[in-house]
XYZ file of C-alpha atoms in Angstrom:
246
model
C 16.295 -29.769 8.776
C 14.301 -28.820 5.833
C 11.657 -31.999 6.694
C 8.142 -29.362 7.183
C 5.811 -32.069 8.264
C 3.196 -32.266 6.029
C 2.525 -28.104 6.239
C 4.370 -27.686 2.863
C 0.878 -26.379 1.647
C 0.119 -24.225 4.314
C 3.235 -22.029 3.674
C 2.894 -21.899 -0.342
C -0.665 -20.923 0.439
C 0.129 -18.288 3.134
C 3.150 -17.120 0.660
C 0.358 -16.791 -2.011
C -1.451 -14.130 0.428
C 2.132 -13.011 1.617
C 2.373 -11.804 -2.517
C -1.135 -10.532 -2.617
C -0.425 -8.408 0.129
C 2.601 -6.803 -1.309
C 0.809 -6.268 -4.831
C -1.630 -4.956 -3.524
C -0.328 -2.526 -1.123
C 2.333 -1.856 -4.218
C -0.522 -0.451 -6.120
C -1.963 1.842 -3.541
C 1.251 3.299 -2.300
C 2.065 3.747 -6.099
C -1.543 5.604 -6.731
C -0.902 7.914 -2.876
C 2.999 8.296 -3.812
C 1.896 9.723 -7.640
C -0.805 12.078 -5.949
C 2.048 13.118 -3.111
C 4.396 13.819 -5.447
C 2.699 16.531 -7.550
C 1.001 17.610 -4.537
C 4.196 18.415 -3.363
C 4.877 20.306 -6.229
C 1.660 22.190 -6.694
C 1.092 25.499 -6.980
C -1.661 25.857 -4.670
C -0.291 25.724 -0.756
C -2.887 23.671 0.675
C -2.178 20.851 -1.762
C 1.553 20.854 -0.326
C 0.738 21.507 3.111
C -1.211 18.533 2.780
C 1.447 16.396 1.302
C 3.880 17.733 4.120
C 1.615 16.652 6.964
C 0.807 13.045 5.444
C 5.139 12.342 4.802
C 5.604 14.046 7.972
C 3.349 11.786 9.764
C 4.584 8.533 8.505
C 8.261 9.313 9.317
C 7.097 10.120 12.967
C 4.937 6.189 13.798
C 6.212 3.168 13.504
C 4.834 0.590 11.443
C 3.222 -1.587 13.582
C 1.766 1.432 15.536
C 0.015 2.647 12.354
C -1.101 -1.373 11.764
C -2.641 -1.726 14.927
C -4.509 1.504 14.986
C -6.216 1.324 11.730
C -7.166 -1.943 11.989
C -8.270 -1.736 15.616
C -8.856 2.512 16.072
C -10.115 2.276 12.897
C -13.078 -0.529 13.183
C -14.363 1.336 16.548
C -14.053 4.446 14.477
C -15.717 3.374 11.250
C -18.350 1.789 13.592
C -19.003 4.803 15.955
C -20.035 6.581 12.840
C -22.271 4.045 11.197
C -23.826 4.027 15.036
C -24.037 7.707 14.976
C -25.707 7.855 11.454
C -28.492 5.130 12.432
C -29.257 7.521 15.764
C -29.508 10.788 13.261
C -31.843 8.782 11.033
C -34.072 7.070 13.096
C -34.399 10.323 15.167
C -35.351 12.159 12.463
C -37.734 8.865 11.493
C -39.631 9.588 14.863
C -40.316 13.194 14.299
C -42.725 12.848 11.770
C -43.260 8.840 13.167
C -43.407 8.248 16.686
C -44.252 4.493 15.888
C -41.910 4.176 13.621
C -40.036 0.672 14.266
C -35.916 1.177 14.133
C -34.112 1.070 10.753
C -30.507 0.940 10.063
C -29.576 3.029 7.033
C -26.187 1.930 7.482
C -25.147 -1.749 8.484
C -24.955 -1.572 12.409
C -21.590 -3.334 12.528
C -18.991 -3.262 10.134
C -15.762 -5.971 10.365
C -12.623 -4.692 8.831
C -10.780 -7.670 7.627
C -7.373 -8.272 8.470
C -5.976 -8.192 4.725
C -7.796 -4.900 3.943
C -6.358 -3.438 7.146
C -3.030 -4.759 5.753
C -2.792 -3.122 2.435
C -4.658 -0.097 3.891
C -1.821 0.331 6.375
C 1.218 -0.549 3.890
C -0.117 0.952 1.596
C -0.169 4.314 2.797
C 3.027 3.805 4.756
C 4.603 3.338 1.262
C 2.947 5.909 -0.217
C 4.638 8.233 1.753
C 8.129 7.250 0.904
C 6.993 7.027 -2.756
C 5.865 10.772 -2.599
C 9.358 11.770 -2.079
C 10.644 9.331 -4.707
C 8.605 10.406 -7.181
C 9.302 14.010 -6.744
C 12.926 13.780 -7.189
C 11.809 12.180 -10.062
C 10.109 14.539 -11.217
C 12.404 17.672 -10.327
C 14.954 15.267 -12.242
C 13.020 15.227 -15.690
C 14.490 18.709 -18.052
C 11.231 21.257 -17.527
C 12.578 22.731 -20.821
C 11.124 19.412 -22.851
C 8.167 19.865 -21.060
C 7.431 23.133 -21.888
C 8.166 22.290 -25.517
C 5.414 19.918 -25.159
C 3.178 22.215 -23.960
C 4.199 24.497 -26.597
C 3.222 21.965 -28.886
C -0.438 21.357 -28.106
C 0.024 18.799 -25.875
C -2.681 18.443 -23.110
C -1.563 18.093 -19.685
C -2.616 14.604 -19.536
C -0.576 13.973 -22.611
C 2.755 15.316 -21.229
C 2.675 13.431 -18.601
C 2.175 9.932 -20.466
C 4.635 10.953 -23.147
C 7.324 12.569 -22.007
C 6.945 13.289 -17.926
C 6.596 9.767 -17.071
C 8.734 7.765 -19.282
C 11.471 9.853 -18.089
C 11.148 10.309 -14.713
C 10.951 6.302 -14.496
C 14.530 6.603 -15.534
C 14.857 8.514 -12.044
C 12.415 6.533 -9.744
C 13.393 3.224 -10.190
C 16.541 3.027 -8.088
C 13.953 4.545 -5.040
C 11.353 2.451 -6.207
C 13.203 -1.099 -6.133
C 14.432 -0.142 -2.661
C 10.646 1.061 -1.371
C 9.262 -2.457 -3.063
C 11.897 -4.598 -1.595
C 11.318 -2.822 2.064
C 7.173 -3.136 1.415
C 7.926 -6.835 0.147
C 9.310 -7.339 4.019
C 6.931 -5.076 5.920
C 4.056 -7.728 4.869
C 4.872 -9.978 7.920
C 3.926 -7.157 9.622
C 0.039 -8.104 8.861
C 0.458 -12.070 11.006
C -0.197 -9.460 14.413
C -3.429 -8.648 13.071
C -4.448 -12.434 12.177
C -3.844 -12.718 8.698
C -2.678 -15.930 7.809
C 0.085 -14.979 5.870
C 3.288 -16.922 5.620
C 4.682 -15.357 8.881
C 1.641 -16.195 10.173
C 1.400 -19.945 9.073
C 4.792 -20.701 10.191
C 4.297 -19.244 13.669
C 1.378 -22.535 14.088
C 3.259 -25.226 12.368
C 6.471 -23.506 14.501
C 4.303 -24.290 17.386
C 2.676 -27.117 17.086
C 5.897 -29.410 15.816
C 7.956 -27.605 18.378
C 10.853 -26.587 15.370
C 10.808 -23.228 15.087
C 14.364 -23.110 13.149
C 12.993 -25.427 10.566
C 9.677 -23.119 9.753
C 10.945 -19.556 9.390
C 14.375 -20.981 7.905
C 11.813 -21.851 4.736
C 10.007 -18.738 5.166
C 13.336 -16.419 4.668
C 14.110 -18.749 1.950
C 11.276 -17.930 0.432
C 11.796 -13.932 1.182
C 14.976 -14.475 -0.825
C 13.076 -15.903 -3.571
C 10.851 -13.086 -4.204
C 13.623 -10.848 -3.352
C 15.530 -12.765 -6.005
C 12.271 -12.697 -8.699
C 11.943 -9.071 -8.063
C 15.711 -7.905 -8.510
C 15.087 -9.160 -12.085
C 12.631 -7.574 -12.797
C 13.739 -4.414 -11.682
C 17.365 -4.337 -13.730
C 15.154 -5.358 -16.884
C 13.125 -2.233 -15.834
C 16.252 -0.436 -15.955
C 17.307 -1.512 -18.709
C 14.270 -0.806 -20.243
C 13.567 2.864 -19.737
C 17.282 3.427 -19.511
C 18.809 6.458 -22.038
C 19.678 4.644 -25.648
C 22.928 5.189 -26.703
C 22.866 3.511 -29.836
Protein backbone atom coordinates (compact mmCIF):
# COMPACT_ATOMS: atom_id res chain seq x y z
CA UNK A 1 0.00 0.00 0.00
CA UNK A 2 2.58 2.42 1.01
CA UNK A 3 4.92 1.19 -2.28
CA UNK A 4 5.00 5.20 -4.13
CA UNK A 5 6.79 4.13 -7.23
CA UNK A 6 9.77 5.85 -7.46
CA UNK A 7 7.84 9.55 -6.79
CA UNK A 8 9.07 9.46 -3.12
CA UNK A 9 11.01 12.70 -4.18
CA UNK A 10 8.43 14.38 -5.87
CA UNK A 11 6.19 14.52 -2.72
CA UNK A 12 9.11 15.55 -0.13
CA UNK A 13 9.85 18.19 -2.72
CA UNK A 14 6.23 19.38 -3.26
CA UNK A 15 5.85 19.07 0.78
CA UNK A 16 8.95 21.40 0.89
CA UNK A 17 6.80 24.11 -1.18
CA UNK A 18 3.60 22.79 0.69
CA UNK A 19 5.76 24.38 4.07
CA UNK A 20 6.94 27.40 2.22
CA UNK A 21 3.59 28.21 1.43
CA UNK A 22 2.26 28.06 4.89
CA UNK A 23 5.35 30.15 6.31
CA UNK A 24 4.99 32.34 4.20
CA UNK A 25 1.42 33.13 4.13
CA UNK A 26 1.91 32.74 8.22
CA UNK A 27 3.96 35.82 8.08
CA UNK A 28 1.71 38.01 6.04
CA UNK A 29 -1.51 37.15 7.74
CA UNK A 30 0.51 37.75 11.03
CA UNK A 31 1.82 41.39 9.66
CA UNK A 32 -2.37 42.19 8.11
CA UNK A 33 -3.87 40.48 11.44
CA UNK A 34 -1.36 42.95 13.79
CA UNK A 35 -2.39 46.06 11.55
CA UNK A 36 -6.33 44.77 11.78
CA UNK A 37 -6.24 44.45 15.15
CA UNK A 38 -5.29 47.97 16.30
CA UNK A 39 -7.09 49.25 13.43
CA UNK A 40 -9.93 47.88 14.96
CA UNK A 41 -9.23 49.55 17.96
CA UNK A 42 -8.24 52.96 16.74
CA UNK A 43 -9.44 56.00 17.56
CA UNK A 44 -9.86 57.42 14.26
CA UNK A 45 -13.22 55.83 12.42
CA UNK A 46 -11.87 55.37 9.10
CA UNK A 47 -9.09 53.14 10.40
CA UNK A 48 -11.97 50.78 11.86
CA UNK A 49 -14.29 51.14 9.15
CA UNK A 50 -11.57 49.90 7.20
CA UNK A 51 -10.79 46.95 9.32
CA UNK A 52 -14.66 46.15 9.38
CA UNK A 53 -14.96 46.03 5.60
CA UNK A 54 -11.66 43.85 5.03
CA UNK A 55 -13.03 40.96 8.11
CA UNK A 56 -16.34 41.50 6.74
CA UNK A 57 -15.32 40.62 3.34
CA UNK A 58 -13.40 37.53 4.04
CA UNK A 59 -16.21 35.94 6.13
CA UNK A 60 -18.59 36.58 3.09
CA UNK A 61 -16.09 34.47 -0.09
CA UNK A 62 -14.99 31.37 0.04
CA UNK A 63 -11.54 30.44 -0.22
CA UNK A 64 -11.12 29.20 -3.41
CA UNK A 65 -13.29 32.10 -4.81
CA UNK A 66 -10.81 34.65 -3.40
CA UNK A 67 -7.79 32.14 -4.93
CA UNK A 68 -9.05 32.14 -8.24
CA UNK A 69 -9.79 35.79 -8.53
CA UNK A 70 -6.57 37.19 -7.46
CA UNK A 71 -4.61 35.05 -9.25
CA UNK A 72 -6.70 35.17 -12.42
CA UNK A 73 -8.88 38.84 -11.84
CA UNK A 74 -5.91 39.94 -10.54
CA UNK A 75 -3.20 39.29 -13.53
CA UNK A 76 -5.85 40.90 -16.14
CA UNK A 77 -6.14 43.62 -13.57
CA UNK A 78 -2.50 44.28 -12.75
CA UNK A 79 -2.01 44.05 -16.58
CA UNK A 80 -4.87 46.42 -17.73
CA UNK A 81 -3.08 49.00 -15.72
CA UNK A 82 0.49 48.51 -16.82
CA UNK A 83 -1.41 48.67 -20.50
CA UNK A 84 -3.13 51.77 -19.49
CA UNK A 85 0.09 53.47 -18.11
CA UNK A 86 2.19 52.66 -21.43
CA UNK A 87 -0.97 54.41 -23.52
CA UNK A 88 -0.75 57.64 -20.97
CA UNK A 89 3.00 57.74 -21.57
CA UNK A 90 3.55 57.24 -24.97
CA UNK A 91 0.61 59.67 -25.64
CA UNK A 92 2.04 62.18 -23.84
CA UNK A 93 5.59 61.04 -25.73
CA UNK A 94 3.82 62.07 -29.09
CA UNK A 95 2.73 65.47 -28.06
CA UNK A 96 5.88 67.01 -28.00
CA UNK A 97 7.21 63.82 -30.53
CA UNK A 98 5.13 62.78 -33.23
CA UNK A 99 8.02 60.37 -34.37
CA UNK A 100 8.59 59.21 -31.36
CA UNK A 101 8.98 55.22 -31.63
CA UNK A 102 6.74 53.33 -28.68
CA UNK A 103 8.26 52.85 -25.19
CA UNK A 104 6.99 50.84 -22.38
CA UNK A 105 7.58 52.56 -19.05
CA UNK A 106 6.13 49.69 -17.46
CA UNK A 107 6.77 45.95 -18.58
CA UNK A 108 3.84 45.27 -21.11
CA UNK A 109 2.96 41.93 -19.52
CA UNK A 110 3.30 40.97 -16.13
CA UNK A 111 2.89 36.93 -14.99
CA UNK A 112 1.74 36.47 -11.48
CA UNK A 113 3.17 33.25 -10.33
CA UNK A 114 1.17 30.70 -8.86
CA UNK A 115 3.05 30.66 -5.33
CA UNK A 116 2.84 34.48 -4.99
CA UNK A 117 -0.87 34.27 -5.82
CA UNK A 118 -0.89 31.59 -3.07
CA UNK A 119 0.47 33.38 -0.13
CA UNK A 120 -1.15 36.60 -1.45
CA UNK A 121 -4.53 34.90 -1.17
CA UNK A 122 -3.87 32.94 2.28
CA UNK A 123 -2.35 35.32 3.44
CA UNK A 124 -4.88 37.84 3.59
CA UNK A 125 -7.59 35.27 4.18
CA UNK A 126 -5.70 34.65 7.49
CA UNK A 127 -5.14 37.92 8.20
CA UNK A 128 -8.55 38.49 8.65
CA UNK A 129 -9.21 35.89 11.23
CA UNK A 130 -5.97 37.02 12.95
CA UNK A 131 -7.42 40.64 13.23
CA UNK A 132 -10.04 39.39 15.46
CA UNK A 133 -7.61 37.18 17.39
CA UNK A 134 -5.40 39.64 18.08
CA UNK A 135 -7.89 42.08 19.33
CA UNK A 136 -9.28 39.94 21.95
CA UNK A 137 -5.90 39.80 22.71
CA UNK A 138 -5.43 42.87 23.11
CA UNK A 139 -8.80 43.94 24.94
CA UNK A 140 -7.52 40.92 27.22
CA UNK A 141 -4.12 42.60 28.32
CA UNK A 142 -4.97 45.02 31.96
CA UNK A 143 -5.00 48.81 30.23
CA UNK A 144 -4.12 49.84 33.83
CA UNK A 145 -0.28 48.35 33.28
CA UNK A 146 -0.28 50.05 30.24
CA UNK A 147 -0.99 53.26 31.31
CA UNK A 148 1.60 52.83 34.05
CA UNK A 149 3.94 52.39 31.28
CA UNK A 150 3.06 55.28 29.67
CA UNK A 151 3.23 57.03 32.85
CA UNK A 152 6.61 55.96 33.03
CA UNK A 153 8.21 57.38 29.90
CA UNK A 154 7.72 54.65 27.89
CA UNK A 155 7.32 55.38 24.10
CA UNK A 156 4.54 53.84 22.36
CA UNK A 157 6.74 51.59 20.51
CA UNK A 158 8.19 50.50 23.79
CA UNK A 159 4.87 49.46 25.43
CA UNK A 160 4.03 47.50 22.99
CA UNK A 161 7.36 45.30 22.90
CA UNK A 162 7.48 45.23 26.67
CA UNK A 163 4.51 44.82 28.14
CA UNK A 164 1.48 44.86 25.29
CA UNK A 165 2.85 42.06 23.40
CA UNK A 166 4.34 39.65 25.73
CA UNK A 167 1.07 39.58 27.34
CA UNK A 168 -1.36 39.51 24.93
CA UNK A 169 0.62 36.35 23.44
CA UNK A 170 -0.60 34.77 26.60
CA UNK A 171 -4.18 35.49 24.98
CA UNK A 172 -3.55 34.85 21.19
CA UNK A 173 -2.05 31.71 21.14
CA UNK A 174 -5.00 29.40 21.70
CA UNK A 175 -6.61 31.52 18.35
CA UNK A 176 -3.42 31.50 16.82
CA UNK A 177 -2.60 27.59 16.91
CA UNK A 178 -6.13 27.03 15.61
CA UNK A 179 -5.74 29.90 12.59
CA UNK A 180 -2.07 28.15 11.79
CA UNK A 181 -3.33 24.67 11.86
CA UNK A 182 -6.51 25.76 9.49
CA UNK A 183 -3.81 27.95 7.12
CA UNK A 184 -1.42 24.78 7.38
CA UNK A 185 -4.57 22.89 5.46
CA UNK A 186 -5.85 25.70 3.26
CA UNK A 187 -2.33 25.37 1.30
CA UNK A 188 -3.73 22.54 -0.95
CA UNK A 189 -5.88 25.04 -1.89
CA UNK A 190 -2.91 26.60 -4.21
CA UNK A 191 -2.60 22.77 -6.61
CA UNK A 192 -5.98 24.62 -8.61
CA UNK A 193 -3.84 27.34 -9.56
CA UNK A 194 -0.77 25.02 -10.75
CA UNK A 195 1.50 25.09 -8.04
CA UNK A 196 3.17 22.00 -7.63
CA UNK A 197 2.65 21.57 -4.18
CA UNK A 198 2.21 18.25 -2.49
CA UNK A 199 -1.57 18.13 -3.36
CA UNK A 200 -0.52 18.93 -6.50
CA UNK A 201 2.28 16.24 -7.03
CA UNK A 202 0.18 13.52 -5.80
CA UNK A 203 -2.75 14.34 -8.09
CA UNK A 204 0.10 13.25 -11.29
CA UNK A 205 1.73 10.34 -9.68
CA UNK A 206 -2.25 9.53 -8.52
CA UNK A 207 -2.79 9.59 -12.18
CA UNK A 208 -0.32 8.28 -13.89
CA UNK A 209 0.12 4.85 -11.59
CA UNK A 210 -3.63 4.68 -11.46
CA UNK A 211 -3.50 4.42 -7.17
CA UNK A 212 -4.98 7.21 -5.99
CA UNK A 213 -5.47 5.66 -2.28
CA UNK A 214 -1.80 5.03 -2.10
CA UNK A 215 -0.74 8.91 -3.02
CA UNK A 216 -2.93 11.13 -0.86
CA UNK A 217 -2.89 8.33 1.99
CA UNK A 218 1.05 9.64 2.23
CA UNK A 219 0.08 13.09 1.69
CA UNK A 220 -2.43 13.18 4.92
CA UNK A 221 0.27 11.36 6.60
CA UNK A 222 2.34 13.89 6.04
CA UNK A 223 -0.48 16.69 7.07
CA UNK A 224 -0.40 14.83 10.38
CA UNK A 225 3.20 15.25 10.60
CA UNK A 226 3.33 18.89 10.42
CA UNK A 227 0.21 18.98 12.33
CA UNK A 228 2.08 16.85 14.84
CA UNK A 229 5.56 19.22 14.58
CA UNK A 230 3.44 22.22 15.01
CA UNK A 231 1.27 21.12 18.15
CA UNK A 232 4.72 21.11 19.83
CA UNK A 233 5.65 23.90 19.19
CA UNK A 234 2.70 25.63 20.10
CA UNK A 235 2.27 24.02 23.92
CA UNK A 236 6.11 25.02 24.34
CA UNK A 237 4.81 28.49 23.22
CA UNK A 238 2.41 28.20 25.90
CA UNK A 239 4.35 27.24 28.17
CA UNK A 240 6.59 29.80 27.45
CA UNK A 241 4.72 33.06 27.75
CA UNK A 242 2.41 31.39 30.20
CA UNK A 243 1.87 33.44 33.86
CA UNK A 244 4.88 32.14 36.38
CA UNK A 245 3.71 30.95 39.41
CA UNK A 246 6.79 30.20 41.03
Amino acid sequence: MFDLKGYEASLLEGAWITLQVALASLLLALLLGLLGALAKLSPYKWARGLATGYTTLIRGIPDLVLMMLLFFGGQVLINSICTWINEQYNAWLLSSNPNQDWVSLVPDYIDISPFAAGVATIGFIFGAYMTETFRGAILAVDKGELEAARAFGMRATQVFVRILFPQMMRHALPGFGNNWLVLLKTTALVSIIGLDDMVRKASLAAGSTQMPFTFYMAVALIFLVFTAVSTSALKWAERHYAIKTR
